[in-house]
Tab-separated table of C-alpha atoms in Angstrom:
chain	number	residue	atom	x	y	z
V	1	MET	CA	8.804	11.611	0.160
V	2	THR	CA	6.785	9.547	-3.119
V	3	ARG	CA	3.594	10.391	-4.457
V	4	ILE	CA	0.617	8.024	-5.640
V	5	ALA	CA	-0.061	8.643	-9.593
V	6	ARG	CA	-3.735	10.239	-9.013
V	7	HIS	CA	-6.433	9.355	-12.457
V	8	PRO	CA	-5.677	10.957	-15.448
V	9	VAL	CA	-8.342	12.225	-15.867
V	10	PRO	CA	-7.970	15.996	-14.315
V	11	ARG	CA	-9.876	16.696	-11.821
V	12	ALA	CA	-12.393	19.235	-12.698
V	13	ALA	CA	-13.554	17.382	-15.316
V	14	LEU	CA	-13.413	14.300	-13.432
V	15	GLY	CA	-15.753	16.222	-10.671
V	16	LEU	CA	-18.113	17.305	-13.129
V	17	LEU	CA	-18.624	14.944	-15.146
V	18	VAL	CA	-18.758	12.414	-12.441
V	19	GLY	CA	-20.662	14.850	-10.323
V	20	LEU	CA	-23.806	15.442	-12.291
V	21	THR	CA	-23.481	12.001	-13.814
V	22	LEU	CA	-25.409	9.160	-12.115
V	23	PHE	CA	-24.465	5.704	-13.675
V	24	THR	CA	-24.915	2.017	-13.143
V	25	ALA	CA	-21.675	-0.088	-11.481
V	26	PRO	CA	-21.159	-3.080	-14.712
V	27	ALA	CA	-21.400	-6.991	-14.207
V	28	SER	CA	-17.001	-6.801	-13.482
V	29	ALA	CA	-17.551	-3.983	-10.197
V	30	SER	CA	-18.760	-7.328	-8.912
V	31	ALA	CA	-16.061	-10.026	-8.586
V	32	SER	CA	-15.734	-13.086	-6.655
V	33	PRO	CA	-15.088	-12.796	-2.467
V	34	SER	CA	-12.191	-15.749	-3.903
V	35	ALA	CA	-10.989	-12.656	-6.452
V	36	ILE	CA	-6.657	-11.937	-5.694
V	37	VAL	CA	-6.552	-8.026	-6.013
V	38	PRO	CA	-2.905	-6.821	-6.823
V	39	ARG	CA	-1.604	-4.377	-4.561
V	40	PRO	CA	0.114	-1.379	-5.670
V	41	ALA	CA	4.093	-1.331	-4.418
V	42	ARG	CA	5.106	1.751	-2.113
V	43	GLY	CA	4.140	4.605	-4.435
V	44	GLU	CA	2.184	3.001	-8.020
V	45	ALA	CA	-1.132	3.024	-9.045
V	46	ALA	CA	-2.870	-1.305	-8.952
V	47	ALA	CA	-1.971	-2.211	-12.477
V	48	GLU	CA	-5.590	-4.080	-13.147
V	49	PRO	CA	-8.272	-2.674	-9.996
V	50	THR	CA	-10.529	-4.614	-9.409
V	51	TRP	CA	-12.209	-3.935	-5.933
V	52	SER	CA	-15.296	-3.945	-6.075
V	53	TRP	CA	-17.912	-0.875	-4.509
V	54	PRO	CA	-19.434	-0.456	-0.604
V	55	VAL	CA	-22.470	-0.145	-1.587
V	56	GLY	CA	-24.977	-1.404	-4.491
V	57	PRO	CA	-25.701	0.321	-7.707
V	58	PRO	CA	-27.096	2.405	-9.797
V	59	ILE	CA	-23.522	4.118	-8.018
V	60	GLY	CA	-23.810	8.319	-7.366
V	61	LEU	CA	-20.465	10.021	-7.133
V	62	VAL	CA	-21.557	12.425	-4.204
V	63	GLU	CA	-18.116	15.052	-4.767
V	64	PRO	CA	-14.877	13.295	-6.112
V	65	PHE	CA	-11.229	12.358	-4.011
V	66	ARG	CA	-9.539	16.332	-4.075
V	67	ALA	CA	-5.887	15.674	-3.638
V	68	PRO	CA	-4.591	17.412	-0.010
V	69	PRO	CA	-1.743	19.721	-1.454
V	70	THR	CA	0.637	19.164	1.699
V	71	PRO	CA	-0.396	16.426	4.159
V	72	TYR	CA	-1.830	18.688	6.715
V	73	ALA	CA	-4.073	20.766	4.477
V	74	ALA	CA	-7.866	20.778	3.806
V	75	GLY	CA	-9.130	18.620	0.865
V	76	HIS	CA	-11.196	15.222	0.416
V	77	ARG	CA	-9.719	12.796	0.977
V	78	GLY	CA	-11.951	10.173	-0.917
V	79	ILE	CA	-14.853	10.027	-2.910
V	80	ASP	CA	-19.146	10.116	-1.598
V	81	LEU	CA	-21.267	8.360	-2.356
V	82	ALA	CA	-24.590	7.809	-2.742
V	83	VAL	CA	-26.652	6.104	-1.048
V	84	VAL	CA	-29.821	5.223	0.730
V	85	PRO	CA	-30.167	5.135	4.261
V	86	GLY	CA	-29.542	2.223	6.219
V	87	GLY	CA	-29.050	0.454	2.807
V	88	PRO	CA	-26.239	-2.578	2.869
V	89	VAL	CA	-22.870	-1.075	3.283
V	90	ARG	CA	-19.852	-4.804	0.944
V	91	ALA	CA	-16.797	-5.119	1.874
V	92	PRO	CA	-14.829	-3.803	-1.473
V	93	ALA	CA	-12.144	-6.195	-1.594
V	94	ASP	CA	-10.610	-9.278	0.754
V	95	GLY	CA	-8.193	-7.868	4.390
V	96	VAL	CA	-9.974	-7.853	8.590
V	97	VAL	CA	-11.315	-5.422	10.057
V	98	SER	CA	-8.991	-2.666	11.358
V	99	PHE	CA	-11.343	-0.769	13.408
V	100	ALA	CA	-15.382	-0.468	13.761
V	101	GLY	CA	-16.468	1.969	15.936
V	102	PRO	CA	-17.187	5.458	16.921
V	103	VAL	CA	-14.665	8.653	15.462
V	104	ALA	CA	-15.968	12.379	16.939
V	105	GLY	CA	-19.155	10.896	16.772
V	106	ARG	CA	-20.067	8.757	13.928
V	107	PRO	CA	-19.619	5.810	12.952
V	108	VAL	CA	-16.726	3.608	11.074
V	109	LEU	CA	-15.478	1.385	9.302
V	110	SER	CA	-11.104	0.624	8.594
V	111	ILE	CA	-9.717	-2.638	6.002
V	112	ASP	CA	-6.651	-3.265	6.655
V	113	HIS	CA	-6.502	-5.086	2.680
V	114	GLY	CA	-3.028	-6.031	3.068
V	115	ASP	CA	0.777	-3.815	1.822
V	116	GLY	CA	0.213	-1.282	3.237
V	117	VAL	CA	-3.072	-0.373	1.907
V	118	VAL	CA	-6.539	0.444	4.560
V	119	SER	CA	-9.764	1.282	2.824
V	120	SER	CA	-11.779	3.931	5.490
V	121	ILE	CA	-15.935	3.637	5.036
V	122	GLU	CA	-17.818	6.515	7.130
V	123	PRO	CA	-20.943	6.137	8.576
V	124	VAL	CA	-21.501	2.639	8.436
V	125	THR	CA	-23.546	0.770	11.805
V	126	ALA	CA	-20.322	-2.167	11.306
V	127	SER	CA	-21.956	-5.838	11.228
V	128	VAL	CA	-18.750	-6.690	12.439
V	129	VAL	CA	-15.046	-6.394	15.033
V	130	ALA	CA	-12.344	-5.961	14.949
V	131	GLY	CA	-9.874	-8.924	13.975
V	132	VAL	CA	-12.935	-9.956	11.791
V	133	ALA	CA	-11.200	-11.438	7.471
V	134	VAL	CA	-13.953	-10.470	5.195
V	135	ALA	CA	-14.543	-11.183	1.465
V	136	GLU	CA	-15.072	-8.601	-1.394
V	137	GLY	CA	-18.751	-7.627	-1.647
V	138	GLU	CA	-19.466	-9.581	1.578
V	139	PRO	CA	-21.899	-7.075	3.421
V	140	ILE	CA	-20.612	-5.271	7.052
V	141	GLY	CA	-22.638	-3.329	7.981
V	142	VAL	CA	-25.583	-0.538	7.168
V	143	VAL	CA	-24.826	3.185	5.673
V	144	GLY	CA	-25.042	4.757	9.500
V	145	SER	CA	-25.057	8.203	10.613
V	146	GLY	CA	-22.702	11.723	11.250
V	147	GLY	CA	-20.247	12.790	9.587
V	148	HIS	CA	-20.747	15.173	6.403
V	149	CYS	CA	-22.555	12.648	5.603
V	150	ASP	CA	-25.173	12.151	7.474
V	151	ALA	CA	-26.825	9.019	6.012
V	152	ALA	CA	-27.257	10.606	2.053
V	153	CYS	CA	-23.668	9.315	1.567
V	154	VAL	CA	-21.430	7.047	2.844
V	155	HIS	CA	-17.235	8.456	2.552
V	156	PHE	CA	-15.242	5.256	1.103
V	157	GLY	CA	-11.027	7.354	1.248
V	158	VAL	CA	-8.135	4.855	0.793
V	159	ARG	CA	-4.868	5.535	2.106
V	160	VAL	CA	-1.037	3.121	0.644
V	161	HIS	CA	1.155	3.576	3.235
V	162	GLY	CA	-0.727	5.702	5.609
V	163	GLU	CA	-0.805	8.039	2.237
V	164	TYR	CA	-4.371	9.053	0.971
V	165	VAL	CA	-5.071	8.160	-2.818
V	166	SER	CA	-8.195	8.187	-5.209
V	167	PRO	CA	-10.522	4.932	-4.267
V	168	MET	CA	-10.665	5.186	-7.736
V	169	LEU	CA	-7.657	4.038	-8.296
V	170	PHE	CA	-8.751	0.931	-7.181
V	171	LEU	CA	-12.461	0.170	-8.473
V	172	GLY	CA	-11.285	1.545	-12.030
V	173	GLY	CA	-11.871	5.146	-12.684
V	174	VAL	CA	-15.367	6.086	-14.011
V	175	PRO	CA	-17.568	3.214	-15.466
V	176	ARG	CA	-17.965	3.964	-18.842
V	177	ALA	CA	-21.809	6.212	-19.576
V	178	VAL	CA	-24.240	4.910	-22.010
V	179	LEU	CA	-25.797	6.395	-24.599
V	180	LEU	CA	-29.370	4.918	-25.678
V	181	PRO	CA	-32.231	5.792	-27.876
V	182	LEU	CA	-35.286	7.418	-27.806
V	183	ALA	CA	-38.091	5.548	-27.735
V	184	GLY	CA	-40.405	6.692	-30.549
């Protein structure tokens, strides 16, 4: 079984740092819809991540990715991002909508990005249907309700050849915090 490279920051430190921080996505996070997204080969992480955040700034990480120890064990197979209820959700990268509909009572949208890479976002009330091509940054729906986020956040997951990996591998990690001088 091939393992996917994890983010070099220890998960506990990443969760603590990001879970307590509200930050704004860097300008580079909004690449043009025509940007070519490099795809990882099986067992590799993206060399130069270029996906966009599926929700607008400020980006708030509510819950980090936690890989399960085995495929059927407990874990958190994605990241939860703070949102405004009913706010817009955008395609993180170019692809084709592979699913848009309810799963266990919550609205889910999945996009096939090619080369075995599929992203899923929930809860999202889709404005697109399965089979439609979407461009990075294109509106694909609005924040819905249901699931563990229930309109307070969206769960964003990514699978590579069927294995869940941290979406941060495609988003370029955590944007840098910028310290500003105190107003005096």
